[in-house]
Amino acid sequence: MSKTINNKLVIVFLTISLLVASPVMAHNMFIEPVEDGKIQVLFDGGEIAKNAEVTVYDASDEKITDGDVNDKGKFHYPEEEAEYIVAEDGLGHRAEHTIGEETQQQLPRELTVGLVLITLTLTAGIFKYRCSKKQEPNNETS
């Protein structure tokens, strides 16, 4: 009986911990091409990266230009020479984009966390089931 209560308490504690920690989880930054010679720097979820600093490089990794995004997260650059773009916000977020390639966005954070939790729960359930099968007494009579 107490083992069941302990298991339930652990599950409740882990659930509460994950819910409380979710707002603090880091989010990704990405560079979205708006038009030729213009990009927008965003976080996943659509929030504008207002403090991002952008650096544009050519094919030989030489810096062409750099600067801060405007209040809408947009940045203009000379498109003729540009090969790839790097954006950083000074807080550890960094995004890179190669000119001409599509922006790759990740799955929504909630879906990713949900899939990880389901996988962990199923794995724990399988091990718990296997352990309970090994502990069942043998009902054979002589």
PDB file of C-alpha atoms in Angstrom:
ATOM      1  CA  MET A   1       0.000   0.000   0.000  1.00  0.00           C
ATOM      2  CA  SER A   2       2.720   2.493   0.954  1.00  0.00           C
ATOM      3  CA  LYS A   3       4.635   1.594  -2.208  1.00  0.00           C
ATOM      4  CA  THR A   4       1.650   2.699  -4.327  1.00  0.00           C
ATOM      5  CA  ILE A   5       1.388   5.979  -2.422  1.00  0.00           C
ATOM      6  CA  ASN A   6       5.118   6.594  -2.867  1.00  0.00           C
ATOM      7  CA  ASN A   7       4.847   5.978  -6.608  1.00  0.00           C
ATOM      8  CA  LYS A   8       1.925   8.393  -6.892  1.00  0.00           C
ATOM      9  CA  LEU A   9       3.792  11.048  -4.899  1.00  0.00           C
ATOM     10  CA  VAL A  10       6.816  10.735  -7.178  1.00  0.00           C
ATOM     11  CA  ILE A  11       4.623  11.122 -10.266  1.00  0.00           C
ATOM     12  CA  VAL A  12       2.838  14.169  -8.824  1.00  0.00           C
ATOM     13  CA  PHE A  13       6.150  15.745  -7.780  1.00  0.00           C
ATOM     14  CA  LEU A  14       7.722  15.214 -11.216  1.00  0.00           C
ATOM     15  CA  THR A  15       4.653  16.609 -12.973  1.00  0.00           C
ATOM     16  CA  ILE A  16       4.619  19.739 -10.814  1.00  0.00           C
ATOM     17  CA  SER A  17       8.378  20.184 -11.281  1.00  0.00           C
ATOM     18  CA  LEU A  18       8.070  20.008 -15.053  1.00  0.00           C
ATOM     19  CA  LEU A  19       5.147  22.437 -15.133  1.00  0.00           C
ATOM     20  CA  VAL A  20       6.969  24.950 -12.952  1.00  0.00           C
ATOM     21  CA  ALA A  21      10.193  24.634 -14.950  1.00  0.00           C
ATOM     22  CA  SER A  22       8.574  24.958 -18.390  1.00  0.00           C
ATOM     23  CA  PRO A  23       8.561  28.790 -18.504  1.00  0.00           C
ATOM     24  CA  VAL A  24      12.300  28.839 -17.873  1.00  0.00           C
ATOM     25  CA  MET A  25      13.143  26.448 -20.674  1.00  0.00           C
ATOM     26  CA  ALA A  26      15.344  28.024 -23.310  1.00  0.00           C
ATOM     27  CA  HIS A  27      13.874  28.782 -26.674  1.00  0.00           C
ATOM     28  CA  ASN A  28      15.573  28.724 -30.035  1.00  0.00           C
ATOM     29  CA  MET A  29      16.411  31.654 -32.241  1.00  0.00           C
ATOM     30  CA  PHE A  30      16.135  31.468 -36.006  1.00  0.00           C
ATOM     31  CA  ILE A  31      16.660  33.690 -39.040  1.00  0.00           C
ATOM     32  CA  GLU A  32      13.739  34.071 -41.424  1.00  0.00           C
ATOM     33  CA  PRO A  33      14.374  35.528 -44.906  1.00  0.00           C
ATOM     34  CA  VAL A  34      11.818  38.286 -45.572  1.00  0.00           C
ATOM     35  CA  GLU A  35      12.947  39.298 -49.067  1.00  0.00           C
ATOM     36  CA  ASP A  36      16.223  39.594 -50.961  1.00  0.00           C
ATOM     37  CA  GLY A  37      18.669  41.470 -48.753  1.00  0.00           C
ATOM     38  CA  LYS A  38      16.378  41.474 -45.716  1.00  0.00           C
ATOM     39  CA  ILE A  39      15.944  39.042 -42.824  1.00  0.00           C
ATOM     40  CA  GLN A  40      14.017  38.892 -39.575  1.00  0.00           C
ATOM     41  CA  VAL A  41      15.408  37.326 -36.404  1.00  0.00           C
ATOM     42  CA  LEU A  42      12.807  35.535 -34.274  1.00  0.00           C
ATOM     43  CA  PHE A  43      12.522  33.098 -31.412  1.00  0.00           C
ATOM     44  CA  ASP A  44      10.439  29.967 -31.855  1.00  0.00           C
ATOM     45  CA  GLY A  45       6.928  30.988 -30.991  1.00  0.00           C
ATOM     46  CA  GLY A  46       7.206  34.127 -33.127  1.00  0.00           C
ATOM     47  CA  GLU A  47       8.688  36.504 -30.537  1.00  0.00           C
ATOM     48  CA  ILE A  48      10.946  39.137 -32.119  1.00  0.00           C
ATOM     49  CA  ALA A  49      14.621  38.993 -31.102  1.00  0.00           C
ATOM     50  CA  LYS A  50      14.937  42.732 -30.469  1.00  0.00           C
ATOM     51  CA  ASN A  51      18.481  42.617 -29.083  1.00  0.00           C
ATOM     52  CA  ALA A  52      20.008  40.435 -31.793  1.00  0.00           C
ATOM     53  CA  GLU A  53      23.263  41.409 -33.428  1.00  0.00           C
ATOM     54  CA  VAL A  54      23.635  40.177 -37.002  1.00  0.00           C
ATOM     55  CA  THR A  55      26.865  39.460 -38.883  1.00  0.00           C
ATOM     56  CA  VAL A  56      26.881  38.723 -42.621  1.00  0.00           C
ATOM     57  CA  TYR A  57      29.721  36.710 -44.195  1.00  0.00           C
ATOM     58  CA  ASP A  58      30.781  36.029 -47.781  1.00  0.00           C
ATOM     59  CA  ALA A  59      31.856  32.695 -49.310  1.00  0.00           C
ATOM     60  CA  SER A  60      35.432  33.090 -48.004  1.00  0.00           C
ATOM     61  CA  ASP A  61      34.192  33.642 -44.412  1.00  0.00           C
ATOM     62  CA  GLU A  62      35.045  37.348 -44.504  1.00  0.00           C
ATOM     63  CA  LYS A  63      32.701  39.671 -42.630  1.00  0.00           C
ATOM     64  CA  ILE A  64      30.732  41.869 -45.037  1.00  0.00           C
ATOM     65  CA  THR A  65      28.656  43.825 -42.547  1.00  0.00           C
ATOM     66  CA  ASP A  66      27.213  43.635 -39.084  1.00  0.00           C
ATOM     67  CA  GLY A  67      24.778  45.503 -36.905  1.00  0.00           C
ATOM     68  CA  ASP A  68      21.717  45.317 -34.703  1.00  0.00           C
ATOM     69  CA  VAL A  69      18.215  44.413 -35.845  1.00  0.00           C
ATOM     70  CA  ASN A  70      15.558  47.133 -35.808  1.00  0.00           C
ATOM     71  CA  ASP A  71      12.602  47.172 -33.403  1.00  0.00           C
ATOM     72  CA  LYS A  72      10.780  44.675 -35.645  1.00  0.00           C
ATOM     73  CA  GLY A  73      13.723  42.262 -35.611  1.00  0.00           C
ATOM     74  CA  LYS A  74      14.634  43.028 -39.230  1.00  0.00           C
ATOM     75  CA  PHE A  75      18.060  43.622 -40.756  1.00  0.00           C
ATOM     76  CA  HIS A  76      19.111  44.736 -44.260  1.00  0.00           C
ATOM     77  CA  TYR A  77      22.330  43.469 -45.855  1.00  0.00           C
ATOM     78  CA  PRO A  78      24.064  43.610 -49.263  1.00  0.00           C
ATOM     79  CA  GLU A  79      22.724  40.460 -50.900  1.00  0.00           C
ATOM     80  CA  GLU A  80      25.194  40.272 -53.807  1.00  0.00           C
ATOM     81  CA  GLU A  81      28.141  39.043 -51.740  1.00  0.00           C
ATOM     82  CA  ALA A  82      26.356  37.417 -48.803  1.00  0.00           C
ATOM     83  CA  GLU A  83      26.811  33.685 -48.255  1.00  0.00           C
ATOM     84  CA  TYR A  84      25.592  33.137 -44.700  1.00  0.00           C
ATOM     85  CA  ILE A  85      24.295  35.110 -41.730  1.00  0.00           C
ATOM     86  CA  VAL A  86      24.852  34.697 -37.987  1.00  0.00           C
ATOM     87  CA  ALA A  87      22.613  36.272 -35.334  1.00  0.00           C
ATOM     88  CA  GLU A  88      23.365  36.378 -31.595  1.00  0.00           C
ATOM     89  CA  ASP A  89      21.489  38.042 -28.762  1.00  0.00           C
ATOM     90  CA  GLY A  90      24.273  38.117 -26.164  1.00  0.00           C
ATOM     91  CA  LEU A  91      22.337  35.754 -23.872  1.00  0.00           C
ATOM     92  CA  GLY A  92      23.526  32.516 -25.446  1.00  0.00           C
ATOM     93  CA  HIS A  93      21.034  32.285 -28.305  1.00  0.00           C
ATOM     94  CA  ARG A  94      22.618  31.931 -31.741  1.00  0.00           C
ATOM     95  CA  ALA A  95      21.197  31.289 -35.192  1.00  0.00           C
ATOM     96  CA  GLU A  96      22.874  30.690 -38.535  1.00  0.00           C
ATOM     97  CA  HIS A  97      21.323  30.866 -41.967  1.00  0.00           C
ATOM     98  CA  THR A  98      22.835  30.070 -45.352  1.00  0.00           C
ATOM     99  CA  ILE A  99      21.489  32.319 -48.102  1.00  0.00           C
ATOM    100  CA  GLY A 100      19.159  30.423 -50.438  1.00  0.00           C
ATOM    101  CA  GLU A 101      18.305  27.630 -47.996  1.00  0.00           C
ATOM    102  CA  GLU A 102      14.932  27.293 -46.303  1.00  0.00           C
ATOM    103  CA  THR A 103      14.675  28.049 -42.611  1.00  0.00           C
ATOM    104  CA  GLN A 104      14.323  24.860 -40.583  1.00  0.00           C
ATOM    105  CA  GLN A 105      12.043  25.206 -37.598  1.00  0.00           C
ATOM    106  CA  GLN A 106      11.749  22.653 -34.857  1.00  0.00           C
ATOM    107  CA  LEU A 107       8.641  21.007 -33.515  1.00  0.00           C
ATOM    108  CA  PRO A 108       6.691  23.156 -31.067  1.00  0.00           C
ATOM    109  CA  ARG A 109       8.204  22.991 -27.570  1.00  0.00           C
ATOM    110  CA  GLU A 110       5.015  21.592 -25.994  1.00  0.00           C
ATOM    111  CA  LEU A 111       4.876  18.721 -28.490  1.00  0.00           C
ATOM    112  CA  THR A 112       8.549  17.884 -27.963  1.00  0.00           C
ATOM    113  CA  VAL A 113       8.203  17.886 -24.164  1.00  0.00           C
ATOM    114  CA  GLY A 114       5.029  15.797 -24.410  1.00  0.00           C
ATOM    115  CA  LEU A 115       6.690  13.178 -26.616  1.00  0.00           C
ATOM    116  CA  VAL A 116       9.679  12.944 -24.281  1.00  0.00           C
ATOM    117  CA  LEU A 117       7.414  12.536 -21.236  1.00  0.00           C
ATOM    118  CA  ILE A 118       5.337   9.846 -22.961  1.00  0.00           C
ATOM    119  CA  THR A 119       8.499   7.960 -23.943  1.00  0.00           C
ATOM    120  CA  LEU A 120       9.894   8.140 -20.410  1.00  0.00           C
ATOM    121  CA  THR A 121       6.565   7.076 -18.890  1.00  0.00           C
ATOM    122  CA  LEU A 122       6.240   4.095 -21.238  1.00  0.00           C
ATOM    123  CA  THR A 123       9.820   3.035 -20.538  1.00  0.00           C
ATOM    124  CA  ALA A 124       9.257   3.263 -16.774  1.00  0.00           C
ATOM    125  CA  GLY A 125       5.993   1.323 -17.122  1.00  0.00           C
ATOM    126  CA  ILE A 126       7.676  -1.479 -19.050  1.00  0.00           C
ATOM    127  CA  PHE A 127      10.434  -1.830 -16.447  1.00  0.00           C
ATOM    128  CA  LYS A 128       7.941  -1.722 -13.572  1.00  0.00           C
ATOM    129  CA  TYR A 129       5.858  -4.441 -15.248  1.00  0.00           C
ATOM    130  CA  ARG A 130       8.933  -6.625 -15.802  1.00  0.00           C
ATOM    131  CA  CYS A 131      10.056  -6.175 -12.187  1.00  0.00           C
ATOM    132  CA  SER A 132       6.607  -7.044 -10.820  1.00  0.00           C
ATOM    133  CA  LYS A 133       6.522 -10.221 -12.952  1.00  0.00           C
ATOM    134  CA  LYS A 134       9.871 -11.347 -11.528  1.00  0.00           C
ATOM    135  CA  GLN A 135       8.677 -10.806  -7.947  1.00  0.00           C
ATOM    136  CA  GLU A 136       5.443 -12.837  -8.252  1.00  0.00           C
ATOM    137  CA  PRO A 137       5.611 -15.982  -6.108  1.00  0.00           C
ATOM    138  CA  ASN A 138       5.606 -19.287  -7.884  1.00  0.00           C
ATOM    139  CA  ASN A 139       2.191 -20.951  -7.265  1.00  0.00           C
ATOM    140  CA  GLU A 140       3.350 -24.489  -7.934  1.00  0.00           C
ATOM    141  CA  THR A 141       2.470 -27.168  -5.364  1.00  0.00           C
ATOM    142  CA  SER A 142       4.474 -30.334  -4.859  1.00  0.00           C
TER     143      SER A 142
END
